[in-house]
Coordinates of C-alpha atoms and ligand atoms in Angstrom, one line a residue:
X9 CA 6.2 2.1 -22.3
X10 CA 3.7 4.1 -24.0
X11 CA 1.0 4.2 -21.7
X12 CA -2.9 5.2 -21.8
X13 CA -4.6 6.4 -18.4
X14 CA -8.5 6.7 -19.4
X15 CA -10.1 9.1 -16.5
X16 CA -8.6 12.6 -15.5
X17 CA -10.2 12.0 -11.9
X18 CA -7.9 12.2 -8.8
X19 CA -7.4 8.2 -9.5
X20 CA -6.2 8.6 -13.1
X21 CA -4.8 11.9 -12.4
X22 CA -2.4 10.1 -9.5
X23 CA -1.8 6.8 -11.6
X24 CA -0.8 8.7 -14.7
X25 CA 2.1 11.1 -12.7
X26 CA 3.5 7.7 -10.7
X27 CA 3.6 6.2 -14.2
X28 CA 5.2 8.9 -15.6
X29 CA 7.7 9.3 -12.8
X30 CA 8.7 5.5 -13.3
X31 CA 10.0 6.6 -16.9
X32 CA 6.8 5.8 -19.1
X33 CA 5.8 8.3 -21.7
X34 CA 1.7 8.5 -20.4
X35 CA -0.8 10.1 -21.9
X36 CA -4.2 10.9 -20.5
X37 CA -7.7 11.0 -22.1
X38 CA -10.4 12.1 -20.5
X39 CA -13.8 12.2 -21.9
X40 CA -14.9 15.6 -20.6
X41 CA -13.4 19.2 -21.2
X42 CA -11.5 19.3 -18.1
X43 CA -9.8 17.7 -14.8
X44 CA -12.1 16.0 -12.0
X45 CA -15.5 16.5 -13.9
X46 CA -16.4 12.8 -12.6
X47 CA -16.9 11.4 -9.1
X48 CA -14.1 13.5 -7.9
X49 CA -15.7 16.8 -7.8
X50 CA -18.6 15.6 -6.2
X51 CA -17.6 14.4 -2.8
X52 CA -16.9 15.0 1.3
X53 CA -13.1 16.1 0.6
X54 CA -12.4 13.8 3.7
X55 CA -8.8 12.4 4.0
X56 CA -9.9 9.3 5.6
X57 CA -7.8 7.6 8.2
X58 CA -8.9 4.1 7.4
X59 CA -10.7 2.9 10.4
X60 CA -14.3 1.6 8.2
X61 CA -12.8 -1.3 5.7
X62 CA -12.2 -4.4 6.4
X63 CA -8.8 -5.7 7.7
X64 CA -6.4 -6.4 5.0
X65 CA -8.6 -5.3 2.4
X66 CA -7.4 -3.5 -0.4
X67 CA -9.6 -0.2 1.0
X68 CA -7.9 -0.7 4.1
X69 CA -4.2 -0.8 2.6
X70 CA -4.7 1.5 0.8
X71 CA -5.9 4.2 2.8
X72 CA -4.2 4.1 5.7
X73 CA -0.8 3.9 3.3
X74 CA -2.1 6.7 0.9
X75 CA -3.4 8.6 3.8
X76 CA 0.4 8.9 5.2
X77 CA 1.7 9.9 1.7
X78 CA -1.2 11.7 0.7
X79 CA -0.4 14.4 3.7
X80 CA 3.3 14.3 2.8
X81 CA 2.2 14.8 -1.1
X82 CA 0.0 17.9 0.2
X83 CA 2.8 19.6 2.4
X84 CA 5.7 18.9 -0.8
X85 CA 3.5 20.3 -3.3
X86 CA 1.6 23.4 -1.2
X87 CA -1.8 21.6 -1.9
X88 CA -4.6 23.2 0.6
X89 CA -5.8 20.6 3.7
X90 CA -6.5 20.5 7.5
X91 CA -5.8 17.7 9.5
X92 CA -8.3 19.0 11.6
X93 CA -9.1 15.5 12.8
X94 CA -13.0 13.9 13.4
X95 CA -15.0 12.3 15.8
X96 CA -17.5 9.6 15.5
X97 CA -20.0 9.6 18.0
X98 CA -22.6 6.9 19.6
X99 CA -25.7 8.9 21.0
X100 CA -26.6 5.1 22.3
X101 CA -25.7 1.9 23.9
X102 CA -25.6 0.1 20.7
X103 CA -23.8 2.5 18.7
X104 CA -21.5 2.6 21.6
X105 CA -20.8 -1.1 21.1
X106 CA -20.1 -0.1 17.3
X107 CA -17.4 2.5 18.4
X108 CA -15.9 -0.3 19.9
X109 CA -15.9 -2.5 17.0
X110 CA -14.6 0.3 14.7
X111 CA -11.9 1.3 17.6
X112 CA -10.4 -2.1 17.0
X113 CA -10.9 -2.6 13.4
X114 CA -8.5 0.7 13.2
X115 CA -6.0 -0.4 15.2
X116 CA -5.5 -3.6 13.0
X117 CA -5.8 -1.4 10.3
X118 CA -3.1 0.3 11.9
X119 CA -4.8 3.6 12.2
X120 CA -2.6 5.9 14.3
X121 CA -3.6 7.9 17.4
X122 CA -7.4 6.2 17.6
X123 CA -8.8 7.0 21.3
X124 CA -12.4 6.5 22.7
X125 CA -13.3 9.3 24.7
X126 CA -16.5 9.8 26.6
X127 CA -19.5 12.2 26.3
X128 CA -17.9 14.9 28.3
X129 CA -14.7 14.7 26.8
X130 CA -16.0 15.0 23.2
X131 CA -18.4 18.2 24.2
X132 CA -14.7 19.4 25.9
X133 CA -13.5 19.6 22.3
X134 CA -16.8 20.2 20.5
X135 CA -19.9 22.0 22.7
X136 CA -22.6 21.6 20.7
X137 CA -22.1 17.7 20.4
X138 CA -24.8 15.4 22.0
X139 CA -23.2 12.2 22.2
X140 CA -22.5 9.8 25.4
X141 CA -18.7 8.8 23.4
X142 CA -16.5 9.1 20.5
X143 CA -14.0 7.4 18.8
X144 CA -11.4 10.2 18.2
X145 CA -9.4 10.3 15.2
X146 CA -7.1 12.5 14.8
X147 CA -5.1 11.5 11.7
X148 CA -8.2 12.3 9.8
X149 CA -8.3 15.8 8.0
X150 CA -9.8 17.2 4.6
X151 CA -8.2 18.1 1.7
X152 CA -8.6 20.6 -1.6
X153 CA -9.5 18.4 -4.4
X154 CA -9.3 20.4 -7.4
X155 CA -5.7 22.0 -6.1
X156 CA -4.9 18.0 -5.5
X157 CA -5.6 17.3 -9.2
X158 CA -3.7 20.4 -10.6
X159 CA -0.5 19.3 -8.4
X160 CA -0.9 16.1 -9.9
X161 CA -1.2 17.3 -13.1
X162 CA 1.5 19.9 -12.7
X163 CA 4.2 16.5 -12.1
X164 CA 2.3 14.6 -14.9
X165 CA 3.4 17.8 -17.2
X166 CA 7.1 18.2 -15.6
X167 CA 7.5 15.0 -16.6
X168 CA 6.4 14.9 -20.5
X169 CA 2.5 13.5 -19.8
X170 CA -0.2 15.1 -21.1
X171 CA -3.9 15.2 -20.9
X172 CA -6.3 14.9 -24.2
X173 CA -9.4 16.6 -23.0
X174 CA -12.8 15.9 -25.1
X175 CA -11.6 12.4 -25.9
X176 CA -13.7 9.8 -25.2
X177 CA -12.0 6.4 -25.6
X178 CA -14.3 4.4 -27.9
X179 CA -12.8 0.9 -28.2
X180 CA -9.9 -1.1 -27.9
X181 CA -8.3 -4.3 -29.4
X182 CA -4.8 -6.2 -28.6
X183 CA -3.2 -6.7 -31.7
X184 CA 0.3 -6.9 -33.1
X185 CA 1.8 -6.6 -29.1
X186 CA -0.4 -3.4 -28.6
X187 CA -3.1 -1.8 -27.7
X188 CA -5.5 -0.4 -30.7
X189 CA -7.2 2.6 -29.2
X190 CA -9.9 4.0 -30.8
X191 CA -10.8 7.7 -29.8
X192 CA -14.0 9.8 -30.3
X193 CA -14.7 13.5 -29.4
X194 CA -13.1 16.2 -31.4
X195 CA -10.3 14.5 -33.2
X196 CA -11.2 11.0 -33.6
X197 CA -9.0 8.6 -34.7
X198 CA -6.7 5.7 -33.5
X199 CA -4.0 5.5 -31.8
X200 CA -1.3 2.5 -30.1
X201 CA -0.1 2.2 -26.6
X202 CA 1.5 -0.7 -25.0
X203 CA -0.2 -0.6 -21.9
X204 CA -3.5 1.1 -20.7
X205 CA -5.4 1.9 -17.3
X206 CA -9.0 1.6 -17.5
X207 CA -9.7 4.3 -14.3
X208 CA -12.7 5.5 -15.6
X209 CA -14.9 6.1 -12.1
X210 CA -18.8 5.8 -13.1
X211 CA -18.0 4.9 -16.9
X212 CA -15.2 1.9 -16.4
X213 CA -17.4 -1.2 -17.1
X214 CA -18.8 0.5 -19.9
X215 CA -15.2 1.2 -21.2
X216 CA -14.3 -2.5 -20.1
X217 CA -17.5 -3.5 -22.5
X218 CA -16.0 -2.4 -25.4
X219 CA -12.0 -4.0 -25.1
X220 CA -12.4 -6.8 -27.8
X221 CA -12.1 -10.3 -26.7
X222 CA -12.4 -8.9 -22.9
X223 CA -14.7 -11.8 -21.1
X224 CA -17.8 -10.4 -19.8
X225 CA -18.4 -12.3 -16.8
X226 CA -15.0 -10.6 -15.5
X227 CA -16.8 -7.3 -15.8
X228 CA -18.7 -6.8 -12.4
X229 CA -22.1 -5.4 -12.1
X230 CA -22.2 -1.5 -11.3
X231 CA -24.5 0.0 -8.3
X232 CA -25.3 3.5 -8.6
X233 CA -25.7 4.8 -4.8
X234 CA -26.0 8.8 -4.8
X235 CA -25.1 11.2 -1.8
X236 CA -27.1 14.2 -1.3
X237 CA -25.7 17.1 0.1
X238 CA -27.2 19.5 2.1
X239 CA -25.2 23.2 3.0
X240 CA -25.9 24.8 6.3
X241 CA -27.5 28.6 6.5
X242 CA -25.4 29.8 9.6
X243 CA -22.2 30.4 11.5
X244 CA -20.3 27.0 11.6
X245 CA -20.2 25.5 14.9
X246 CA -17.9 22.0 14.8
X247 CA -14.5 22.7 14.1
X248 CA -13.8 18.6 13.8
X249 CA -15.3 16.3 11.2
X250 CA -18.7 15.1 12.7
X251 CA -19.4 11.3 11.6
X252 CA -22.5 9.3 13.4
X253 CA -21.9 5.4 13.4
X254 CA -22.1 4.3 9.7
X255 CA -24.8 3.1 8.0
X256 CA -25.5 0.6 5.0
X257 CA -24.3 1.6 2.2
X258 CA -22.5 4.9 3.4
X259 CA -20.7 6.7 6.6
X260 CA -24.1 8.4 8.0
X261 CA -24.7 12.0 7.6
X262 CA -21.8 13.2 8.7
X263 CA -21.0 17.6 9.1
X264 CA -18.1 18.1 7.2
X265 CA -16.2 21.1 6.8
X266 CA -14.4 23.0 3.7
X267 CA -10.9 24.8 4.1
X268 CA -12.8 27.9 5.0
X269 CA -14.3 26.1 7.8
X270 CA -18.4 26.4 6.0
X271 CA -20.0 23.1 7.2
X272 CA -21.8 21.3 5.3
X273 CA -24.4 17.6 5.9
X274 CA -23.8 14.4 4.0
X275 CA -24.4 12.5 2.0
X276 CA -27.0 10.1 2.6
X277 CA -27.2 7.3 0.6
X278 CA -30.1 6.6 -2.2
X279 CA -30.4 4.0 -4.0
X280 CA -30.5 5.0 -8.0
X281 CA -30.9 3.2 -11.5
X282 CA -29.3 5.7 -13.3
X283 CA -27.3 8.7 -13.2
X284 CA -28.7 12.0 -12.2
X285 CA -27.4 15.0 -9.9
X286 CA -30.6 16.6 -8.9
X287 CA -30.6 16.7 -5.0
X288 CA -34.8 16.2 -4.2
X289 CA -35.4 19.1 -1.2
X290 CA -37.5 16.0 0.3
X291 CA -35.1 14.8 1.8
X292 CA -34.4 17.4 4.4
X293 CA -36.8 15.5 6.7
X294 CA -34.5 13.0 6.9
X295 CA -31.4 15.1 7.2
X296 CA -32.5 17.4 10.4
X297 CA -33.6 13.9 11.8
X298 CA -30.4 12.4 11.7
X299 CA -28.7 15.4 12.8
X300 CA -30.0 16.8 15.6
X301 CA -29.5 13.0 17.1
X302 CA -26.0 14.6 17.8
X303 CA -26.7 18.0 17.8
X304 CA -29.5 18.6 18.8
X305 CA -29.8 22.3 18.4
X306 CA -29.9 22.5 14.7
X307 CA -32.1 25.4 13.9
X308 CA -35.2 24.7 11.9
X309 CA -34.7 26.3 8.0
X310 CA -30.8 26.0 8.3
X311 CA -30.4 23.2 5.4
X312 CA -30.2 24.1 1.8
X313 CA -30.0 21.7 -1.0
X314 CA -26.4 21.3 -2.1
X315 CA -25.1 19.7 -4.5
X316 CA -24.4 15.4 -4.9
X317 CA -22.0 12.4 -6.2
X318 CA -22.6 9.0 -7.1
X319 CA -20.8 6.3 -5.4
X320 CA -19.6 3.6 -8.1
X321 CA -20.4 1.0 -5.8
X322 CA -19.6 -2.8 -6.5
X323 CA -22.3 -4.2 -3.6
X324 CA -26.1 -3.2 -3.4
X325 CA -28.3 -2.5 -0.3
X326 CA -27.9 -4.9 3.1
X327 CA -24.9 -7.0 0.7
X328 CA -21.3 -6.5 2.5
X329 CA -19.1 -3.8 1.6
X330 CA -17.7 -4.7 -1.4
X331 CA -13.2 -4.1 -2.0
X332 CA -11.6 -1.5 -4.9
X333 CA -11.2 -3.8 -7.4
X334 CA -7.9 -3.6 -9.5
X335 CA -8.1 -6.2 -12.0
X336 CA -4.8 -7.1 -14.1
X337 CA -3.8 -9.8 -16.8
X338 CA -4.4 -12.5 -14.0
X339 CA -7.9 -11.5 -13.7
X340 CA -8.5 -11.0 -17.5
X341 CA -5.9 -12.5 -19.5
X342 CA -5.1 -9.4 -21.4
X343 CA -1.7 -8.1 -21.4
X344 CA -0.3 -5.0 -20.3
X345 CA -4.5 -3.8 -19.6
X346 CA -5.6 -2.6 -15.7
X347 CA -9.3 -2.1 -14.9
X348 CA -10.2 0.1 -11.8
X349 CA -13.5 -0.7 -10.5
X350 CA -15.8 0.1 -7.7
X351 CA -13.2 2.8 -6.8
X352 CA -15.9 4.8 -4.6
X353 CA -14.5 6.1 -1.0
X354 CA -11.8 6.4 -0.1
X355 CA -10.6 6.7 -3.5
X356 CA -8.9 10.1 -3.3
X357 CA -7.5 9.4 0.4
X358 CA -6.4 6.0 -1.6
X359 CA -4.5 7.4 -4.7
X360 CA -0.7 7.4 -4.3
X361 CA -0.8 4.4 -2.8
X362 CA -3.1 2.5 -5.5
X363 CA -1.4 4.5 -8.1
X364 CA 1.9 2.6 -7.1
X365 CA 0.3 -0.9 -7.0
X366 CA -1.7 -0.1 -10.6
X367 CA 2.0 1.0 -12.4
X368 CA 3.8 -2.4 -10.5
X369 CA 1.1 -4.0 -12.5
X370 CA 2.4 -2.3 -15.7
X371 CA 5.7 -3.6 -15.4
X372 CA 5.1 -7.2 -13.8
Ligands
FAD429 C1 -20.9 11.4 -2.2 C2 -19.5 10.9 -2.2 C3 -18.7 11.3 -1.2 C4 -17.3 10.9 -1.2 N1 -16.5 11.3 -0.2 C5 -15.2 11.0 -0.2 C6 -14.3 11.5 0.8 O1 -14.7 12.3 1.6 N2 -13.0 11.0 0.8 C7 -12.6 10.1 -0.1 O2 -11.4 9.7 0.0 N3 -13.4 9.6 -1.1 C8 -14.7 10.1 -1.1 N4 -15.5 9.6 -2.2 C9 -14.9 8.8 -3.2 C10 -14.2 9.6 -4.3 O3 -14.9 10.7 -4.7 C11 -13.9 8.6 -5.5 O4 -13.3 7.5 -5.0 C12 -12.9 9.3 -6.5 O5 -13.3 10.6 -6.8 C13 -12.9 8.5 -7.7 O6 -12.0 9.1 -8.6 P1 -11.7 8.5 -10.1 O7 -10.6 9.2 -10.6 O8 -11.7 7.0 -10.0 O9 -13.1 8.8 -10.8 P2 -13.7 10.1 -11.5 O10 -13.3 11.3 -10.7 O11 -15.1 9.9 -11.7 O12 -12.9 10.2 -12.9 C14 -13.2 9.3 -14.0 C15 -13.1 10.2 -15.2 O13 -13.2 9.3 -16.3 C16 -13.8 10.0 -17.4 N5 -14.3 9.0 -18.4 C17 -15.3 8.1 -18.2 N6 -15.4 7.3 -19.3 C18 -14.5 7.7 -20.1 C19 -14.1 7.2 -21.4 N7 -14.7 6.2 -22.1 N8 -13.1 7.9 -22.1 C20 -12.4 8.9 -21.5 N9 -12.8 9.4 -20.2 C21 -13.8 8.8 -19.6 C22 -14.9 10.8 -16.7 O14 -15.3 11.9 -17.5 C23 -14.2 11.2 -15.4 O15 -13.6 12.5 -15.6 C24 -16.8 10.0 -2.2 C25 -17.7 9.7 -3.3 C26 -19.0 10.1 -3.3 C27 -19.8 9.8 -4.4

């Protein structure tokens, strides 16, 4: 088949090369002048070991499957990560309690290796840590995006796909046993595929707005929630990944660190109308607050403003977590047409595995 992947994020990017390595001729178009200018360039870099979502949710499939393969992917294709593994730690009785709750969520998950280690045991590994436990995860590990996106790319090429860069998709019909796509940007025009993947991140229910005869009540609302980042002014001192219990909306202010071991705090999670990637210095307050609850020797002046991404979030404030959402022709009714939405976290640590599921959907 002649197939469409709108989005050159790590989503698209990892749908289109699994499509093209099942034997479909896939082109890419991607609205901005490059790879990962979306969502995907603007996050923790966290492979995720699948512990948070909800048991036999498509976030928790997912990411504990893509997870396994997304390490395999990295080591076959010379991609840069760290399975440097992360703890999350209670600094209370009733964050204690949650470690618990998440400890067993993550073994029906089937999270390997998950252990819950006490206070003096976690400052064993880490010695700055304040915390009286942790739940220890050590299939968890961070990855280099953009080298992640140019591997996949690299297979998309090897395999005939290509990328249109600067080419928005405008509209589409279903006509004649295809799809009628029309492009804008710097060659407009039209163009026919027999199937398309709607993996758009932030702009997929706009895109889904414009597919002709596609009902709008099967287009679900999207909640903007931003996460600030702020960059630490020091010598790193956490060689793990640093999570505190999770919190609504997002997984707390958590340190993370690059592949050149820099740490780094967030995000937080704010609440926003519409799109905008200024991080407001304000919000330090909040950030050396939430800190120094588990390390409590975070030196005044340390945090910088950094940079921040916006979660394309499906639920709002205090609602439950909502799933990824892959809708196909039994959601819709339209042939041959996948729409990807809500794909925030763990989207990346997700992508083989939902890339596979989104290209079964193609052929079923
Ligand atoms: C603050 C934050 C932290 C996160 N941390 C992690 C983490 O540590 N680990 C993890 O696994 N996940 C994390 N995530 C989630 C992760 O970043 C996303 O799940 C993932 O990047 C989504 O990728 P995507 O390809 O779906 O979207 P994107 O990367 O946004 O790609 C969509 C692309 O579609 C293009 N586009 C839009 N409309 C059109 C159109 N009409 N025509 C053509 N092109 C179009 C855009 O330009 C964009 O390039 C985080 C997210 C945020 C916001």
């Amino acid at each position: 088949m002649q197939v469409l992947v709108v989005g050159a994020g790590i989503v698209g990017l990892a749908i289109a090369r699994a499509a093209a390595l099942a034997g479909h001729d896939v082109t890419v178009a991607e609205a901005t002048g490059g790879i990962g200018n979306g969502v995907s360039s603007r996050n923790s870099e966290v492979i995720h070991g699948g512990i948070y979502y909800a048991t036999r949710s498509l976030r928790a499939r997912h990411c504990t499957r893509g997870r396994r393969m997304l390490y395999e992917f990295c080591v076959s294709h010379g991609v840069g990560h760290n399975k440097c593994g992360k703890l999350i730690v209670a600094t209370n009785a009733a964050e204690l309690a949650k470690l618990e709750a998440l400890l067993a969520q993550g073994n029906e998950n089937g999270v390997e290796g998950l252990e819950l280690i006490g206070g003096n045991a976690a400052r064993a590994l880490e010695a700055e840590l304040s915390c009286i436990g942790a739940l220890s995860s050590p299939e968890s590990g961070i990855v280099d995006s953009h080298g992640l996106m140019l591997a996949l790319w690299g297979d998309l090429q090897d395999r005939g796909g290509m990328i249109a860069f600067l080419t928005p998709v405008e509209r589409m019909s279903f006509t004649a046993s295809q799809w009628q796509v029309k492009f804008g940007g710097r060659d407009p025009g039209v163009a026919a595929f027999d199937a398309v993947v709607n993996s758009a991140g932030l702009g997929a229910q706009a895109l889904a707005r414009r597919i002709e005869a596609h009902q709008a009540d099967k287009i679900p609302p999207l909640v903007l929630a931003k996460g600030n980042y702020f960059g630490f002014a020091g010598r790193p001192v956490f060689s793990r990944l640093i999570y505190p219990t999770p919190v609504d909306g997002g997984l707390g202010v958590h340190v993370t660190i690059d592949l050149a071991g820099r740490m780094r705090f967030g995000p937080d999670v704010e609440w926003i109308d519409r799109e905008s990637y200024t991080v407001d210095p304000r919000r330090a307050d909040a950030f050396y607050d939430r800190i120094r609850t588990y390390w409590p020797r975070l030196p005044a002046g340390s945090l910088l403003p950094d940079y921040c991404g916006i979660r394309p979030k499906l639920s709002g404030p205090g609602q439950p977590q909502a799933d990824f959402m892959i809708a196909a022709e039994p959601s819709h009714g339209l042939p041959r047409l996948v729409n990807l939405f809500g794909i925030e976290s763990p989207g990346p640590t997700s992508s083989l595995s939902l890339a596979q599921e989104v290209v079964d959907h193609l052929s079923a």
